[in-house]
């Protein structure tokens, strides 16, 4: 249990071109997946595409192609996004796959067999953009509270008895205070559930692009599953459900720490509907739902009509992959809304990557190449002064910064704090060089210069291990420049026990983070 970690992104609607909002969720999950792997955990990281429903059906029609052809094409752009952003997902689920249809129908059957589904008729408001039902009282100036258009729908429909689950949900939130994070979202969900839940319409009959419900009586052939019930099941279908004996199901649902990462707009589906469906089917619940905030672009809402959509491929082409990943995770405390500004991006990647971490590696490695014959220098026999001691204390995992502390910060998605601390360590290392001035030590006592450079290499080694979840390619590049063995790059190697060996041969230094220069016209 302690060693299995399951992390999922929301599955992306295939009506849209991938933008930074999608890249953001995926990179955050990737950071968690990579961190947990580097701690030696058994990790499954799932992403994929949400391909059914009226919204997708309409987009396909607007493109003049059959839905299947349309979803095949757009789903591929999300796979490409994962490759582009260096996302280390272990699987990619599509809701049009047979394994998923089977799982969604099985979940329905289980909920129905347990007596939680009944036939009725729905009449009310529906928003195709949100794929959500709204009550009259929720509408604002005739629109959904999200600003989306709504339409009146009247049709035969199956219902899930959501109204029966309020107390059980509240009890569950109470017993599991970290189930919904951050706290503000947890409070929002608790007050929503306390406000009373209505039964949920879970089938549609007025269009056909979806998973047919299992037929149990005449007329059922017309019903397709509500797209959110269909979509949420993806988290189980990728684990082999309904085969509860499947190894992945056992490892990652039954006996794991499982976490769904979502945007704040879809927290209700994940923190209310999903646990209720699971309880209704007697299945275990995930351990955590974390909702992140939304990006605006240069102060404005990102939207197709404003034409200000930020495309990840453009950022990667202009600034570099790791620079983009760094900025996305660094700029705003995870959970808060944030603003994307080009100016900030340039400032952050230049000051933190190029001028700080990159400069530290470059100055140190080139001094080692020039003055130590390209080998790890020897620090033995030089007594450490206070400056050395406090520098070394900060870079290693210590009682003030235990592996448990590090894990908690990651699992609570404190990404920008973690990164700020890494930046501080790098700044201190740069100050350490300036105070020690190894170029002067060289003239007075070479042993002192060797010791200083050795400590700096150790600092860089630890920084490179720590940045791996965020910027894996650059981290590998630095670890390679330090000739750190491949099996000594985990978080358990952040200690003196795995320190670099004096005399080890190092490859010729190379710059890792170029400084970004605005092109002048
Ligand atoms: N298909 C559903 C999820 C089903 S999960 C069982 C969906 N898809 S989506 O493509 O519309 O959105 C996917 C994710 O992208 C959501 O978590 C959403 O919050 C996120 N973002 C979309 N635009 C965003 C920003 N501008 N900023 C940050 N994230 C945003 O919802």
mmCIF file of N, CA and C in Angstrom, residues 239-349:
data_model
loop_
_atom_site.group_PDB
_atom_site.id
_atom_site.type_symbol
_atom_site.label_atom_id
_atom_site.label_comp_id
_atom_site.label_asym_id
_atom_site.label_seq_id
_atom_site.Cartn_x
_atom_site.Cartn_y
_atom_site.Cartn_z
ATOM 1 N N UNK A 239 -7.273 0.227 -15.193
ATOM 2 C CA UNK A 239 -6.665 -0.703 -14.224
ATOM 3 C C UNK A 239 -7.185 -2.120 -14.409
ATOM 4 N N UNK A 240 -8.003 -2.334 -15.454
ATOM 5 C CA UNK A 240 -8.488 -3.683 -15.711
ATOM 6 C C UNK A 240 -9.867 -3.972 -15.142
ATOM 7 N N UNK A 241 -10.481 -2.973 -14.427
ATOM 8 C CA UNK A 241 -11.847 -3.162 -13.948
ATOM 9 C C UNK A 241 -12.726 -3.494 -15.141
ATOM 10 N N UNK A 242 -13.688 -4.378 -15.089
ATOM 11 C CA UNK A 242 -14.302 -4.982 -13.897
ATOM 12 C C UNK A 242 -13.587 -6.215 -13.344
ATOM 13 N N UNK A 243 -12.437 -6.582 -13.896
ATOM 14 C CA UNK A 243 -11.731 -7.723 -13.323
ATOM 15 C C UNK A 243 -11.037 -7.246 -12.043
ATOM 16 N N UNK A 244 -11.689 -7.469 -10.910
ATOM 17 C CA UNK A 244 -11.143 -6.952 -9.652
ATOM 18 C C UNK A 244 -9.915 -7.729 -9.197
ATOM 19 N N UNK A 245 -9.642 -8.831 -9.922
ATOM 20 C CA UNK A 245 -8.423 -9.578 -9.607
ATOM 21 C C UNK A 245 -7.238 -9.087 -10.439
ATOM 22 N N UNK A 246 -7.493 -8.193 -11.396
ATOM 23 C CA UNK A 246 -6.404 -7.712 -12.268
ATOM 24 C C UNK A 246 -5.288 -7.105 -11.405
ATOM 25 N N UNK A 247 -4.051 -7.362 -11.805
ATOM 26 C CA UNK A 247 -2.915 -6.915 -10.989
ATOM 27 C C UNK A 247 -2.948 -5.396 -10.787
ATOM 28 N N UNK A 248 -3.193 -4.654 -11.859
ATOM 29 C CA UNK A 248 -3.213 -3.194 -11.729
ATOM 30 C C UNK A 248 -4.357 -2.727 -10.829
ATOM 31 N N UNK A 249 -5.499 -3.372 -10.960
ATOM 32 C CA UNK A 249 -6.625 -2.979 -10.109
ATOM 33 C C UNK A 249 -6.249 -3.190 -8.647
ATOM 34 N N UNK A 250 -5.657 -4.327 -8.368
ATOM 35 C CA UNK A 250 -5.244 -4.623 -6.995
ATOM 36 C C UNK A 250 -4.176 -3.640 -6.516
ATOM 37 N N UNK A 251 -3.170 -3.425 -7.365
ATOM 38 C CA UNK A 251 -2.048 -2.583 -6.942
ATOM 39 C C UNK A 251 -2.418 -1.107 -6.842
ATOM 40 N N UNK A 252 -3.250 -0.650 -7.763
ATOM 41 C CA UNK A 252 -3.436 0.801 -7.835
ATOM 42 C C UNK A 252 -4.816 1.305 -7.419
ATOM 43 N N UNK A 253 -5.753 0.396 -7.210
ATOM 44 C CA UNK A 253 -7.042 0.890 -6.698
ATOM 45 C C UNK A 253 -7.312 0.337 -5.304
ATOM 46 N N UNK A 254 -7.103 -0.957 -5.181
ATOM 47 C CA UNK A 254 -7.409 -1.613 -3.912
ATOM 48 C C UNK A 254 -6.343 -1.279 -2.852
ATOM 49 N N UNK A 255 -5.098 -1.237 -3.282
ATOM 50 C CA UNK A 255 -4.004 -1.110 -2.302
ATOM 51 C C UNK A 255 -3.039 0.004 -2.658
ATOM 52 N N UNK A 256 -3.564 1.188 -2.892
ATOM 53 C CA UNK A 256 -2.604 2.224 -3.277
ATOM 54 C C UNK A 256 -3.010 3.576 -2.726
ATOM 55 N N UNK A 257 -2.074 4.495 -2.808
ATOM 56 C CA UNK A 257 -2.408 5.885 -2.572
ATOM 57 C C UNK A 257 -2.808 6.426 -3.946
ATOM 58 N N UNK A 258 -4.095 6.721 -4.130
ATOM 59 C CA UNK A 258 -4.558 7.125 -5.460
ATOM 60 C C UNK A 258 -5.001 8.580 -5.427
ATOM 61 N N UNK A 259 -4.613 9.281 -6.434
ATOM 62 C CA UNK A 259 -4.865 10.728 -6.438
ATOM 63 C C UNK A 259 -5.324 11.188 -7.815
ATOM 64 N N UNK A 260 -6.438 11.934 -7.833
ATOM 65 C CA UNK A 260 -6.902 12.538 -9.081
ATOM 66 C C UNK A 260 -6.587 14.027 -9.033
ATOM 67 N N UNK A 261 -5.897 14.470 -10.049
ATOM 68 C CA UNK A 261 -5.605 15.900 -10.164
ATOM 69 C C UNK A 261 -6.645 16.481 -11.121
ATOM 70 N N UNK A 262 -7.257 17.588 -10.736
ATOM 71 C CA UNK A 262 -8.293 18.189 -11.592
ATOM 72 C C UNK A 262 -8.213 19.715 -11.517
ATOM 73 N N UNK A 263 -8.834 20.370 -12.476
ATOM 74 C CA UNK A 263 -8.962 21.824 -12.393
ATOM 75 C C UNK A 263 -10.152 22.161 -11.495
ATOM 76 N N UNK A 264 -10.172 23.375 -10.964
ATOM 77 C CA UNK A 264 -11.217 23.750 -10.005
ATOM 78 C C UNK A 264 -12.618 23.670 -10.608
ATOM 79 N N UNK A 265 -12.699 23.782 -11.947
ATOM 80 C CA UNK A 265 -14.006 23.758 -12.611
ATOM 81 C C UNK A 265 -14.663 22.386 -12.561
ATOM 82 N N UNK A 266 -13.870 21.334 -12.326
ATOM 83 C CA UNK A 266 -14.475 19.995 -12.378
ATOM 84 C C UNK A 266 -14.351 19.253 -11.049
ATOM 85 N N UNK A 267 -14.192 20.034 -9.986
ATOM 86 C CA UNK A 267 -14.055 19.425 -8.656
ATOM 87 C C UNK A 267 -15.355 18.723 -8.227
ATOM 88 N N UNK A 268 -16.498 19.318 -8.539
ATOM 89 C CA UNK A 268 -17.770 18.746 -8.092
ATOM 90 C C UNK A 268 -17.982 17.329 -8.654
ATOM 91 N N UNK A 269 -17.629 17.164 -9.911
ATOM 92 C CA UNK A 269 -17.796 15.839 -10.525
ATOM 93 C C UNK A 269 -16.913 14.811 -9.815
ATOM 94 N N UNK A 270 -15.721 15.251 -9.423
ATOM 95 C CA UNK A 270 -14.765 14.309 -8.823
ATOM 96 C C UNK A 270 -14.953 14.112 -7.326
ATOM 97 N N UNK A 271 -15.415 15.147 -6.647
ATOM 98 C CA UNK A 271 -15.460 15.061 -5.188
ATOM 99 C C UNK A 271 -16.865 14.742 -4.672
ATOM 100 N N UNK A 272 -17.866 14.813 -5.563
ATOM 101 C CA UNK A 272 -19.231 14.487 -5.131
ATOM 102 C C UNK A 272 -19.756 13.288 -5.932
ATOM 103 N N UNK A 273 -19.877 13.450 -7.240
ATOM 104 C CA UNK A 273 -20.477 12.372 -8.039
ATOM 105 C C UNK A 273 -19.639 11.104 -7.984
ATOM 106 N N UNK A 274 -18.340 11.254 -8.223
ATOM 107 C CA UNK A 274 -17.479 10.071 -8.339
ATOM 108 C C UNK A 274 -17.467 9.235 -7.048
ATOM 109 N N UNK A 275 -17.220 9.836 -5.881
ATOM 110 C CA UNK A 275 -17.261 8.999 -4.680
ATOM 111 C C UNK A 275 -18.641 8.377 -4.447
ATOM 112 N N UNK A 276 -19.701 9.102 -4.830
ATOM 113 C CA UNK A 276 -21.046 8.524 -4.633
ATOM 114 C C UNK A 276 -21.236 7.323 -5.558
ATOM 115 N N UNK A 277 -20.807 7.450 -6.813
ATOM 116 C CA UNK A 277 -20.913 6.303 -7.736
ATOM 117 C C UNK A 277 -20.143 5.112 -7.163
ATOM 118 N N UNK A 278 -18.949 5.385 -6.681
ATOM 119 C CA UNK A 278 -18.096 4.289 -6.181
ATOM 120 C C UNK A 278 -18.719 3.620 -4.956
ATOM 121 N N UNK A 279 -19.248 4.439 -4.054
ATOM 122 C CA UNK A 279 -19.893 3.850 -2.871
ATOM 123 C C UNK A 279 -21.096 3.017 -3.298
ATOM 124 N N UNK A 280 -21.827 3.531 -4.300
ATOM 125 C CA UNK A 280 -23.017 2.819 -4.761
ATOM 126 C C UNK A 280 -22.642 1.484 -5.396
ATOM 127 N N UNK A 281 -21.407 1.373 -5.875
ATOM 128 C CA UNK A 281 -20.967 0.119 -6.488
ATOM 129 C C UNK A 281 -20.089 -0.678 -5.524
ATOM 130 N N UNK A 282 -20.062 -0.309 -4.264
ATOM 131 C CA UNK A 282 -19.251 -0.979 -3.221
ATOM 132 C C UNK A 282 -17.777 -1.011 -3.576
ATOM 133 N N UNK A 283 -17.291 0.051 -4.181
ATOM 134 C CA UNK A 283 -15.870 0.067 -4.559
ATOM 135 C C UNK A 283 -15.111 1.063 -3.662
ATOM 136 N N UNK A 284 -13.807 0.824 -3.485
ATOM 137 C CA UNK A 284 -13.017 1.769 -2.680
ATOM 138 C C UNK A 284 -12.936 3.138 -3.347
ATOM 139 N N UNK A 285 -12.706 4.152 -2.520
ATOM 140 C CA UNK A 285 -12.620 5.527 -3.023
ATOM 141 C C UNK A 285 -11.158 5.938 -3.198
ATOM 142 N N UNK A 286 -10.903 6.910 -4.091
ATOM 143 C CA UNK A 286 -9.518 7.407 -4.184
ATOM 144 C C UNK A 286 -9.140 8.103 -2.878
ATOM 145 N N UNK A 287 -7.825 8.355 -2.721
ATOM 146 C CA UNK A 287 -7.380 8.950 -1.448
ATOM 147 C C UNK A 287 -7.405 10.473 -1.494
ATOM 148 N N UNK A 288 -7.191 11.018 -2.665
ATOM 149 C CA UNK A 288 -7.135 12.487 -2.703
ATOM 150 C C UNK A 288 -7.585 13.045 -4.049
ATOM 151 N N UNK A 289 -8.326 14.156 -3.960
ATOM 152 C CA UNK A 289 -8.679 14.922 -5.154
ATOM 153 C C UNK A 289 -8.053 16.291 -4.946
ATOM 154 N N UNK A 290 -7.157 16.664 -5.817
ATOM 155 C CA UNK A 290 -6.520 17.978 -5.673
ATOM 156 C C UNK A 290 -6.965 18.874 -6.820
ATOM 157 N N UNK A 291 -7.512 20.030 -6.483
ATOM 158 C CA UNK A 291 -7.990 20.947 -7.534
ATOM 159 C C UNK A 291 -7.046 22.131 -7.678
ATOM 160 N N UNK A 292 -6.558 22.324 -8.885
ATOM 161 C CA UNK A 292 -5.683 23.477 -9.127
ATOM 162 C C UNK A 292 -6.486 24.632 -9.708
ATOM 163 N N UNK A 293 -5.831 25.781 -9.783
ATOM 164 C CA UNK A 293 -6.506 26.980 -10.281
ATOM 165 C C UNK A 293 -6.418 27.110 -11.796
ATOM 166 N N UNK A 294 -6.874 28.225 -12.254
ATOM 167 C CA UNK A 294 -6.893 28.488 -13.703
ATOM 168 C C UNK A 294 -5.916 29.587 -14.070
ATOM 169 N N UNK A 295 -5.408 29.473 -15.286
ATOM 170 C CA UNK A 295 -4.519 30.510 -15.823
ATOM 171 C C UNK A 295 -5.325 31.539 -16.599
ATOM 172 N N UNK A 296 -4.971 32.783 -16.387
ATOM 173 C CA UNK A 296 -5.425 33.815 -17.317
ATOM 174 C C UNK A 296 -4.197 34.175 -18.152
ATOM 175 N N UNK A 297 -4.432 34.860 -19.252
ATOM 176 C CA UNK A 297 -3.328 35.197 -20.145
ATOM 177 C C UNK A 297 -3.164 36.711 -20.180
ATOM 178 N N UNK A 298 -2.034 37.176 -19.755
ATOM 179 C CA UNK A 298 -1.764 38.623 -19.675
ATOM 180 C C UNK A 298 -2.983 39.328 -19.071
ATOM 181 N N UNK A 299 -3.531 38.724 -18.013
ATOM 182 C CA UNK A 299 -4.635 39.353 -17.287
ATOM 183 C C UNK A 299 -6.028 39.061 -17.816
ATOM 184 N N UNK A 300 -6.126 38.352 -18.944
ATOM 185 C CA UNK A 300 -7.462 38.090 -19.512
ATOM 186 C C UNK A 300 -7.775 36.605 -19.500
ATOM 187 N N UNK A 301 -9.063 36.303 -19.476
ATOM 188 C CA UNK A 301 -9.492 34.919 -19.563
ATOM 189 C C UNK A 301 -9.010 34.346 -20.904
ATOM 190 N N UNK A 302 -8.515 33.107 -20.872
ATOM 191 C CA UNK A 302 -8.064 32.523 -22.140
ATOM 192 C C UNK A 302 -9.282 32.013 -22.899
ATOM 193 N N UNK A 303 -9.447 32.430 -24.133
ATOM 194 C CA UNK A 303 -10.600 31.937 -24.872
ATOM 195 C C UNK A 303 -10.344 31.996 -26.371
ATOM 196 N N UNK A 304 -11.054 31.101 -27.048
ATOM 197 C CA UNK A 304 -10.895 31.055 -28.503
ATOM 198 C C UNK A 304 -11.315 32.380 -29.116
ATOM 199 N N UNK A 305 -12.418 32.963 -28.559
ATOM 200 C CA UNK A 305 -12.916 34.171 -29.196
ATOM 201 C C UNK A 305 -11.942 35.333 -29.021
ATOM 202 N N UNK A 306 -11.220 35.361 -27.896
ATOM 203 C CA UNK A 306 -10.230 36.438 -27.723
ATOM 204 C C UNK A 306 -8.954 36.137 -28.509
ATOM 205 N N UNK A 307 -8.850 34.892 -28.965
ATOM 206 C CA UNK A 307 -7.675 34.513 -29.764
ATOM 207 C C UNK A 307 -6.377 34.575 -28.966
ATOM 208 N N UNK A 308 -6.474 34.399 -27.630
ATOM 209 C CA UNK A 308 -5.256 34.523 -26.812
ATOM 210 C C UNK A 308 -4.809 33.174 -26.232
ATOM 211 N N UNK A 309 -5.247 32.105 -26.860
ATOM 212 C CA UNK A 309 -4.896 30.780 -26.349
ATOM 213 C C UNK A 309 -3.380 30.582 -26.433
ATOM 214 N N UNK A 310 -2.791 30.128 -25.333
ATOM 215 C CA UNK A 310 -1.348 29.872 -25.361
ATOM 216 C C UNK A 310 -1.127 28.396 -25.672
ATOM 217 N N UNK A 311 -0.421 28.143 -26.760
ATOM 218 C CA UNK A 311 -0.200 26.782 -27.246
ATOM 219 C C UNK A 311 1.157 26.291 -26.721
ATOM 220 N N UNK A 312 1.147 25.168 -25.995
ATOM 221 C CA UNK A 312 2.401 24.690 -25.395
ATOM 222 C C UNK A 312 3.544 24.545 -26.407
ATOM 223 N N UNK A 313 3.230 24.056 -27.620
ATOM 224 C CA UNK A 313 4.304 23.845 -28.600
ATOM 225 C C UNK A 313 5.012 25.165 -28.924
ATOM 226 N N UNK A 314 4.266 26.281 -28.915
ATOM 227 C CA UNK A 314 4.894 27.576 -29.206
ATOM 228 C C UNK A 314 5.861 27.968 -28.089
ATOM 229 N N UNK A 315 5.435 27.712 -26.841
ATOM 230 C CA UNK A 315 6.313 28.066 -25.713
ATOM 231 C C UNK A 315 7.577 27.221 -25.736
ATOM 232 N N UNK A 316 7.394 25.925 -25.984
ATOM 233 C CA UNK A 316 8.552 25.028 -25.994
ATOM 234 C C UNK A 316 9.512 25.429 -27.111
ATOM 235 N N UNK A 317 8.942 25.787 -28.275
ATOM 236 C CA UNK A 317 9.811 26.155 -29.397
ATOM 237 C C UNK A 317 10.589 27.437 -29.068
ATOM 238 N N UNK A 318 9.934 28.366 -28.409
ATOM 239 C CA UNK A 318 10.614 29.628 -28.157
ATOM 240 C C UNK A 318 11.536 29.605 -26.933
ATOM 241 N N UNK A 319 11.041 29.009 -25.841
ATOM 242 C CA UNK A 319 11.796 29.105 -24.578
ATOM 243 C C UNK A 319 12.518 27.818 -24.201
ATOM 244 N N UNK A 320 12.085 26.698 -24.749
ATOM 245 C CA UNK A 320 12.669 25.413 -24.376
ATOM 246 C C UNK A 320 11.691 24.629 -23.509
ATOM 247 N N UNK A 321 11.819 23.309 -23.548
ATOM 248 C CA UNK A 321 10.901 22.434 -22.815
ATOM 249 C C UNK A 321 11.018 22.624 -21.303
ATOM 250 N N UNK A 322 12.220 22.494 -20.759
ATOM 251 C CA UNK A 322 12.346 22.555 -19.301
ATOM 252 C C UNK A 322 12.049 23.951 -18.783
ATOM 253 N N UNK A 323 12.365 24.939 -19.579
ATOM 254 C CA UNK A 323 12.046 26.313 -19.183
ATOM 255 C C UNK A 323 10.528 26.460 -19.032
ATOM 256 N N UNK A 324 9.776 25.853 -19.966
ATOM 257 C CA UNK A 324 8.315 25.939 -19.920
ATOM 258 C C UNK A 324 7.771 25.176 -18.709
ATOM 259 N N UNK A 325 8.298 23.971 -18.514
ATOM 260 C CA UNK A 325 7.841 23.172 -17.357
ATOM 261 C C UNK A 325 8.137 23.920 -16.063
ATOM 262 N N UNK A 326 9.346 24.487 -15.977
ATOM 263 C CA UNK A 326 9.736 25.204 -14.756
ATOM 264 C C UNK A 326 8.780 26.356 -14.485
ATOM 265 N N UNK A 327 8.546 27.159 -15.499
ATOM 266 C CA UNK A 327 7.710 28.338 -15.300
ATOM 267 C C UNK A 327 6.288 27.935 -14.864
ATOM 268 N N UNK A 328 5.722 26.930 -15.526
ATOM 269 C CA UNK A 328 4.342 26.542 -15.197
ATOM 270 C C UNK A 328 4.202 26.127 -13.731
ATOM 271 N N UNK A 329 5.185 25.408 -13.221
ATOM 272 C CA UNK A 329 5.089 24.934 -11.837
ATOM 273 C C UNK A 329 5.530 25.988 -10.825
ATOM 274 N N UNK A 330 6.350 26.937 -11.281
ATOM 275 C CA UNK A 330 6.988 27.863 -10.362
ATOM 276 C C UNK A 330 6.186 29.130 -10.115
ATOM 277 N N UNK A 331 5.430 29.556 -11.119
ATOM 278 C CA UNK A 331 4.878 30.908 -11.088
ATOM 279 C C UNK A 331 3.805 31.122 -10.012
ATOM 280 N N UNK A 332 2.924 30.139 -9.820
ATOM 281 C CA UNK A 332 1.834 30.344 -8.849
ATOM 282 C C UNK A 332 1.764 29.192 -7.862
ATOM 283 N N UNK A 333 1.405 29.478 -6.604
ATOM 284 C CA UNK A 333 1.183 28.386 -5.657
ATOM 285 C C UNK A 333 0.100 27.474 -6.227
ATOM 286 N N UNK A 334 0.385 26.191 -6.273
ATOM 287 C CA UNK A 334 -0.539 25.253 -6.891
ATOM 288 C C UNK A 334 -1.853 25.253 -6.105
ATOM 289 N N UNK A 335 -2.949 25.421 -6.824
ATOM 290 C CA UNK A 335 -4.254 25.552 -6.152
ATOM 291 C C UNK A 335 -4.816 26.948 -6.398
ATOM 292 N N UNK A 336 -3.922 27.934 -6.535
ATOM 293 C CA UNK A 336 -4.382 29.310 -6.806
ATOM 294 C C UNK A 336 -4.507 29.549 -8.308
ATOM 295 N N UNK A 337 -5.279 30.577 -8.657
ATOM 296 C CA UNK A 337 -5.294 31.005 -10.052
ATOM 297 C C UNK A 337 -3.998 31.745 -10.337
ATOM 298 N N UNK A 338 -3.640 31.799 -11.604
ATOM 299 C CA UNK A 338 -2.397 32.500 -11.917
ATOM 300 C C UNK A 338 -2.506 33.210 -13.248
ATOM 301 N N UNK A 339 -1.568 34.086 -13.465
ATOM 302 C CA UNK A 339 -1.594 34.812 -14.725
ATOM 303 C C UNK A 339 -0.339 34.478 -15.523
ATOM 304 N N UNK A 340 -0.550 34.190 -16.801
ATOM 305 C CA UNK A 340 0.582 33.909 -17.661
ATOM 306 C C UNK A 340 1.029 35.212 -18.301
ATOM 307 N N UNK A 341 2.272 35.580 -18.029
ATOM 308 C CA UNK A 341 2.788 36.765 -18.713
ATOM 309 C C UNK A 341 4.151 36.424 -19.285
ATOM 310 N N UNK A 342 4.326 36.807 -20.513
ATOM 311 C CA UNK A 342 5.559 36.536 -21.235
ATOM 312 C C UNK A 342 6.749 37.179 -20.526
ATOM 313 N N UNK A 343 6.495 38.382 -20.049
ATOM 314 C CA UNK A 343 7.569 39.104 -19.376
ATOM 315 C C UNK A 343 8.049 38.352 -18.133
ATOM 316 N N UNK A 344 7.077 37.833 -17.363
ATOM 317 C CA UNK A 344 7.409 37.056 -16.161
ATOM 318 C C UNK A 344 8.151 35.778 -16.543
ATOM 319 N N UNK A 345 7.703 35.178 -17.623
ATOM 320 C CA UNK A 345 8.337 33.928 -18.029
ATOM 321 C C UNK A 345 9.819 34.160 -18.328
ATOM 322 N N UNK A 346 10.095 35.219 -19.096
ATOM 323 C CA UNK A 346 11.491 35.524 -19.432
ATOM 324 C C UNK A 346 12.275 35.823 -18.149
ATOM 325 N N UNK A 347 11.659 36.607 -17.252
ATOM 326 C CA UNK A 347 12.367 36.985 -16.025
ATOM 327 C C UNK A 347 12.680 35.743 -15.179
ATOM 328 N N UNK A 348 11.704 34.870 -15.038
ATOM 329 C CA UNK A 348 11.892 33.701 -14.166
ATOM 330 C C UNK A 348 12.928 32.733 -14.742
ATOM 331 N N UNK A 349 12.809 32.435 -16.021
ATOM 332 C CA UNK A 349 13.758 31.443 -16.541
ATOM 333 C C UNK A 349 15.170 32.012 -16.610
#
